[in-house]
Short mmCIF file of C-alpha atoms in Angstrom, two decimals:
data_model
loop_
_atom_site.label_atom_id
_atom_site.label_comp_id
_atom_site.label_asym_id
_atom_site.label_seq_id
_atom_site.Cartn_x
_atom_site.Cartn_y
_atom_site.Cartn_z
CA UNK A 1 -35.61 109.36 -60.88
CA UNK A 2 -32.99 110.52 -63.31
CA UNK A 3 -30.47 107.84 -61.57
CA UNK A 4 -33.04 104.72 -62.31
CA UNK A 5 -32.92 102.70 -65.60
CA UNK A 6 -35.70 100.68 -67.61
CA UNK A 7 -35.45 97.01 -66.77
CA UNK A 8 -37.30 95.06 -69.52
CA UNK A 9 -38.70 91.75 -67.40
CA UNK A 10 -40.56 90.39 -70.05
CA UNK A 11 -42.13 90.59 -73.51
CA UNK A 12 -45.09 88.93 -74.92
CA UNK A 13 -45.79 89.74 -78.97
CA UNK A 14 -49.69 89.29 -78.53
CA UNK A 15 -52.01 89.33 -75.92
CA UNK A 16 -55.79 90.58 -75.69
CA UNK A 17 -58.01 93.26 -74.33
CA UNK A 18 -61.75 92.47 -73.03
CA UNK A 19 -64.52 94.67 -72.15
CA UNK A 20 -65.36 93.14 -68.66
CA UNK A 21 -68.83 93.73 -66.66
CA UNK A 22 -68.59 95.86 -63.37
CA UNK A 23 -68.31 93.69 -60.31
CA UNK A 24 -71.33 93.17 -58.70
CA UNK A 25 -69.85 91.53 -55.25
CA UNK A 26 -66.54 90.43 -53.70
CA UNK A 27 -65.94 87.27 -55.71
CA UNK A 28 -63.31 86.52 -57.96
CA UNK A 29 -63.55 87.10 -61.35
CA UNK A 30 -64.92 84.78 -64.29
CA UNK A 31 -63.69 84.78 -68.19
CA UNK A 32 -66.79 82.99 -68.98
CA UNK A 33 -68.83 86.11 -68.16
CA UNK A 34 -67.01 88.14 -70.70
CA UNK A 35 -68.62 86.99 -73.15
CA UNK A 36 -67.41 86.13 -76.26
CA UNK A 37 -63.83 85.16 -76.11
CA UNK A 38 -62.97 85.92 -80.04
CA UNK A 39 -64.78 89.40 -79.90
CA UNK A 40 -61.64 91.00 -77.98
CA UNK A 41 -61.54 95.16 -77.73
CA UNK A 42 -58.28 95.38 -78.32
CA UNK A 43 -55.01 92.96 -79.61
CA UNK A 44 -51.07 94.06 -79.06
CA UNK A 45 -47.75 93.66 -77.30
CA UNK A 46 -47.14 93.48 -73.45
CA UNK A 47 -43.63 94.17 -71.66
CA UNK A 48 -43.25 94.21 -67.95
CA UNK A 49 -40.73 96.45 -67.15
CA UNK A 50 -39.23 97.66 -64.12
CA UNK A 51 -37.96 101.26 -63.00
CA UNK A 52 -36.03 101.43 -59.43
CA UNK A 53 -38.78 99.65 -57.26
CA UNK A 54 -41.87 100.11 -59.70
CA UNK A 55 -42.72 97.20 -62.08
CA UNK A 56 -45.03 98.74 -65.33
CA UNK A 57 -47.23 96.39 -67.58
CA UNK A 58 -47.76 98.02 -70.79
CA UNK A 59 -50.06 97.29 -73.51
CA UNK A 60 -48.51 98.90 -76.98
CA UNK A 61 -48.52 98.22 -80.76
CA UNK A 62 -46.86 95.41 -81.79
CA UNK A 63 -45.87 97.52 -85.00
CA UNK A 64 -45.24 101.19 -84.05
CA UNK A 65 -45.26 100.71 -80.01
CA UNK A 66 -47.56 103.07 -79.49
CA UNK A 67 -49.01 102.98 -76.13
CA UNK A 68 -52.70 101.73 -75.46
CA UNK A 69 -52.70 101.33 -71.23
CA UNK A 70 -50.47 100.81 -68.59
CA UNK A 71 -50.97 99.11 -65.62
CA UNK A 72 -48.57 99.63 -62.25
CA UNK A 73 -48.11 96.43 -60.35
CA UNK A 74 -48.16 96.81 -57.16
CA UNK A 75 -48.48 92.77 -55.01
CA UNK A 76 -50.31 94.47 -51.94
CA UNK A 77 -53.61 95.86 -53.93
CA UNK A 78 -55.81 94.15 -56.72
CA UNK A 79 -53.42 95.84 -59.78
CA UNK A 80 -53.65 92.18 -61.45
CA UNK A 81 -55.58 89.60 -60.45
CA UNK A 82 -55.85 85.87 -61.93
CA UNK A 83 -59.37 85.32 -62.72
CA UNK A 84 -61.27 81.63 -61.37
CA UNK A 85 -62.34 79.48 -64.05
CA UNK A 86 -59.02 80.26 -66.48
CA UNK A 87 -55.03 79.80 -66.28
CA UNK A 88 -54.95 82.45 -69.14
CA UNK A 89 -56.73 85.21 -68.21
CA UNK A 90 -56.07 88.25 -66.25
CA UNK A 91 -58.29 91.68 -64.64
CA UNK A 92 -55.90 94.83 -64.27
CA UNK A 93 -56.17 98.06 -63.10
CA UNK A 94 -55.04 100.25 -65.61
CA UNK A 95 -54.76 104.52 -64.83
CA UNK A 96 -54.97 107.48 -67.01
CA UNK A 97 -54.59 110.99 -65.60
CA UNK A 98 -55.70 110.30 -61.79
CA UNK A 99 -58.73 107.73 -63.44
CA UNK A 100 -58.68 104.22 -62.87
CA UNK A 101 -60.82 100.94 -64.93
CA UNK A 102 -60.44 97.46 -64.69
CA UNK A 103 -60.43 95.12 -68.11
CA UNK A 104 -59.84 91.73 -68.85
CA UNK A 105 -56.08 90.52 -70.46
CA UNK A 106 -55.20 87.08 -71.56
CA UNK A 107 -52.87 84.77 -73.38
CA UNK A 108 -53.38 82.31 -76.44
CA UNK A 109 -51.22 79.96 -74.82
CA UNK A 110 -50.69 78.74 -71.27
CA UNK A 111 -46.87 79.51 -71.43
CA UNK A 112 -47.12 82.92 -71.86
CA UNK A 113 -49.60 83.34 -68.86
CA UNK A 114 -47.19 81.33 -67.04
CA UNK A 115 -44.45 83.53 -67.74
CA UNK A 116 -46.28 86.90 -66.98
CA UNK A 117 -46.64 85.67 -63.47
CA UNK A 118 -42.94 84.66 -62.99
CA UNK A 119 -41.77 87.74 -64.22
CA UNK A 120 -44.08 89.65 -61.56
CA UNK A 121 -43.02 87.17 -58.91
CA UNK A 122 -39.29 87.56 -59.96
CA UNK A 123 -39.85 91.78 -59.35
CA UNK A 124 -41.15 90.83 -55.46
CA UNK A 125 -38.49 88.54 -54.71
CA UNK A 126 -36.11 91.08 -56.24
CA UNK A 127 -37.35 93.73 -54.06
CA UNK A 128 -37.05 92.08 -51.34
CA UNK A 129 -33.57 90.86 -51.61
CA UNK A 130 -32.77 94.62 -52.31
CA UNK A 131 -34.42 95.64 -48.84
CA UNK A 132 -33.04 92.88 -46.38
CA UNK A 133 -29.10 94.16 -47.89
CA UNK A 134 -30.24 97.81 -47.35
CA UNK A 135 -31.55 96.65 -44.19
CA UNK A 136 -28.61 94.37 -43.04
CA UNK A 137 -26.04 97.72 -44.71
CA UNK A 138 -27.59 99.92 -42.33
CA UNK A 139 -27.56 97.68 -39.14
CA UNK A 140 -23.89 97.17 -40.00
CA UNK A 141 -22.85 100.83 -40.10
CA UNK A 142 -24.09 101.70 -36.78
CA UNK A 143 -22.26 98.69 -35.42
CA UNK A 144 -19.07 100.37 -33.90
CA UNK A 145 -15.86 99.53 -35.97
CA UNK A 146 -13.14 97.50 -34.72
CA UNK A 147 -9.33 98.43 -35.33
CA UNK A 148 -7.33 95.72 -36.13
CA UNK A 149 -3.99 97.38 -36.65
CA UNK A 150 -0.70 96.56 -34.79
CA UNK A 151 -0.18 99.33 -31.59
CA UNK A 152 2.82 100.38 -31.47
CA UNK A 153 4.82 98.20 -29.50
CA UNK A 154 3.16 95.15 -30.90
CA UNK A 155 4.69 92.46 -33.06
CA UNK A 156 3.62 89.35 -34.63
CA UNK A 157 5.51 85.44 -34.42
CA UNK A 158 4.99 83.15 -37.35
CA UNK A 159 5.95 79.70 -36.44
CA UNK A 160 7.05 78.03 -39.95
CA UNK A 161 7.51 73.88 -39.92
CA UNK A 162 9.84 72.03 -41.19
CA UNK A 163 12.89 74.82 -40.66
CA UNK A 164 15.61 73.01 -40.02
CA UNK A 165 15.22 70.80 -42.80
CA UNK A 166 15.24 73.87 -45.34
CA UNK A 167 18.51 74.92 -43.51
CA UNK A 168 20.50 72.07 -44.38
CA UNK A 169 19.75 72.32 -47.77
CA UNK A 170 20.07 75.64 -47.65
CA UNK A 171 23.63 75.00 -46.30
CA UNK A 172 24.42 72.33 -48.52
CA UNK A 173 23.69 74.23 -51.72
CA UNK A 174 25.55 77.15 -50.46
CA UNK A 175 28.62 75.03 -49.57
CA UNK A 176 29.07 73.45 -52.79
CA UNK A 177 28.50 76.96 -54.70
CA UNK A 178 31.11 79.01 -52.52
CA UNK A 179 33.79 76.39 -51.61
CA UNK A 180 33.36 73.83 -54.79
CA UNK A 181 33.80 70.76 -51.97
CA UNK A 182 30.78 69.65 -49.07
CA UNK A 183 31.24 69.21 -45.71
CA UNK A 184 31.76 65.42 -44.37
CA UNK A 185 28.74 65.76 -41.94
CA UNK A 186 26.78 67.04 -44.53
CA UNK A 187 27.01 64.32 -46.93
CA UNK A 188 26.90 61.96 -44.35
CA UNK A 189 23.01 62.54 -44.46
CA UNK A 190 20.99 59.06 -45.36
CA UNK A 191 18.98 59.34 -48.54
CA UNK A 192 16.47 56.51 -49.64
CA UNK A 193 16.79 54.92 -52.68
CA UNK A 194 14.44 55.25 -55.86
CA UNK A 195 12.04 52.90 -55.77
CA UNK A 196 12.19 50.21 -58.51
CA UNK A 197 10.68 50.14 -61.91
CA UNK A 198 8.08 48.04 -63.07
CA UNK A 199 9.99 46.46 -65.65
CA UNK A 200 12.33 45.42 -63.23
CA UNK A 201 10.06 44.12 -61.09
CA UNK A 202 8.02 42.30 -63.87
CA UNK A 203 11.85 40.85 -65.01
CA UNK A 204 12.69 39.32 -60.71
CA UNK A 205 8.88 37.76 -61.18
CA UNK A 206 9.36 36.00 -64.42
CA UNK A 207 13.37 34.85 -63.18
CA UNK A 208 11.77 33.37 -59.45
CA UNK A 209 9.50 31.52 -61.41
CA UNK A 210 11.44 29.87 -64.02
CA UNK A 211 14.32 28.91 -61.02
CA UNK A 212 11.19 27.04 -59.23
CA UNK A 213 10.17 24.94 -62.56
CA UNK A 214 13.78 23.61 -63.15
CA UNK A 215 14.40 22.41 -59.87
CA UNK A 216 14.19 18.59 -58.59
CA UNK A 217 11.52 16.54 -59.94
CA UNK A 218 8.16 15.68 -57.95
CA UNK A 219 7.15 12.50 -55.98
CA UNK A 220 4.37 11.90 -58.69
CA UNK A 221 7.25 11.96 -61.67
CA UNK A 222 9.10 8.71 -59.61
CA UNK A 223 5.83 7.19 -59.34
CA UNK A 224 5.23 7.29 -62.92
CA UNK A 225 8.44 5.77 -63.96
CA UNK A 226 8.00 2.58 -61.56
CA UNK A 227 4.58 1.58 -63.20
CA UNK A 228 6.27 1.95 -66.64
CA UNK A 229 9.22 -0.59 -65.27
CA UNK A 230 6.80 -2.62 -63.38
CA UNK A 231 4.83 -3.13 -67.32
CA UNK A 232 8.23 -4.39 -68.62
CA UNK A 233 9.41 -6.73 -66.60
CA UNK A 234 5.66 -8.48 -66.70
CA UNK A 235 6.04 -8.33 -71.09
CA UNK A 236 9.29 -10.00 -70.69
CA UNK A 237 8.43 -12.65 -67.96
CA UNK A 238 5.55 -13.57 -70.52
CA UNK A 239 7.16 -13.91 -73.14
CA UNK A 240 10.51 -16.30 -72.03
CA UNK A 241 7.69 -18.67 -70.43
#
């Protein structure tokens, strides 16, 4: 117990108490037999808290904390139980030295009531996550273990691509360090030339196309000039007449 901690889960800054009627049968609960709603017994803070696998709602003072009941969840019994004509209100079990009552909680707003059931929902889920590793840990230790170190004896081939490739460069730096001069066959290796710029690209474009616009004229410009000739000789034939 010493090892656990105090996980606050969640903290509502008013909530409120009601004096509920025993039940009489096995139905749910109802806020509407409570009576009246604004005649509450008692009004205060609620945490949820959680310590190792236990999950604690307590009721305290919103001003000096002081504890007024405590109620330990627990998802298998009826520790909390929604009640069936309201969203916001709430019958828990609450204990006090081996003694056990039930009263009525709720919330002013929806929210909050919505949150007090996540954070209880949360503390299952988290419980079980926490049982399936333990669970799963313990399965896996009494699995036997498997050695995967080298016997001796043993040794282990890499196959890395590309080698000979990174030996004639190798060789070829190492050549011209050493000696100051590179062997024939290795310089008689092909390498591709840098691609071109764009600029000089864009420059061949604009060249091809001017070298197309100055050549020979079209059909259509010989055609032209014959009509204009044609128009001449007519305006000169007219007027010698």
């Amino acid at each position: 117990m010493s090892d656990e901690y105090e996980s606050v889960l969640l903290v509502i800054r008013e909530c409120y108490v009601y004096k509920i009627p025993p039940r009489t049968s096995s139905r749910e609960y109802k806020a509407s037999e409570w009576g009246d709603m604004e005649a509450f017994l008692w009004k205060g803070r609620l945490r949820v808290i959680a310590i190792g696998e236990k999950c604690f709602i307590k009721l305290e003072d919103g001003t000096t904390g002081e504890l007024f009941a405590q109620c330990m969840y627990d998802p298998d019994t009826n520790t909390v139980e929604p009640v069936r004509d309201s969203s916001r209100y709430f019958v828990l079990r609450i204990e006090d030295d081996g003694r056990h009552a039930f009263i009525g909680m709720g919330f002013q707003e929806r929210s909050e009531a919505f949150d007090f059931q996540v954070a209880l929902q949360d503390h299952v889920k988290h419980l079980k996550i926490e049982r399936e590793s333990a669970e799963y840990a313990k399965k896996a230790s009494q699995q036997p273990k498997k050695d995967y170190s080298l016997k001796e004896g043993q040794t282990i081939s890499i196959k890395i691509g590309n080698h000979n490739t990174r030996h004639i460069h190798s060789n070829y730096s190492n050549a011209s360090i050493n000696t100051g001069h590179v062997d024939e066959n290795i310089k008689a290796i092909p390498l591709l030339p840098p691609p071109p710029s764009a600029a000089s690209i864009r420059k061949k474009q604009i060249t091809s196309s001017a070298a197309q616009n100055i050549g020979s004229p079209s059909p259509n410009d010989f055609r032209n000039f014959n009509d204009f000739a044609s128009f001449a000789d007519s305006s000169n034939s007219e007027s010698f007449s």
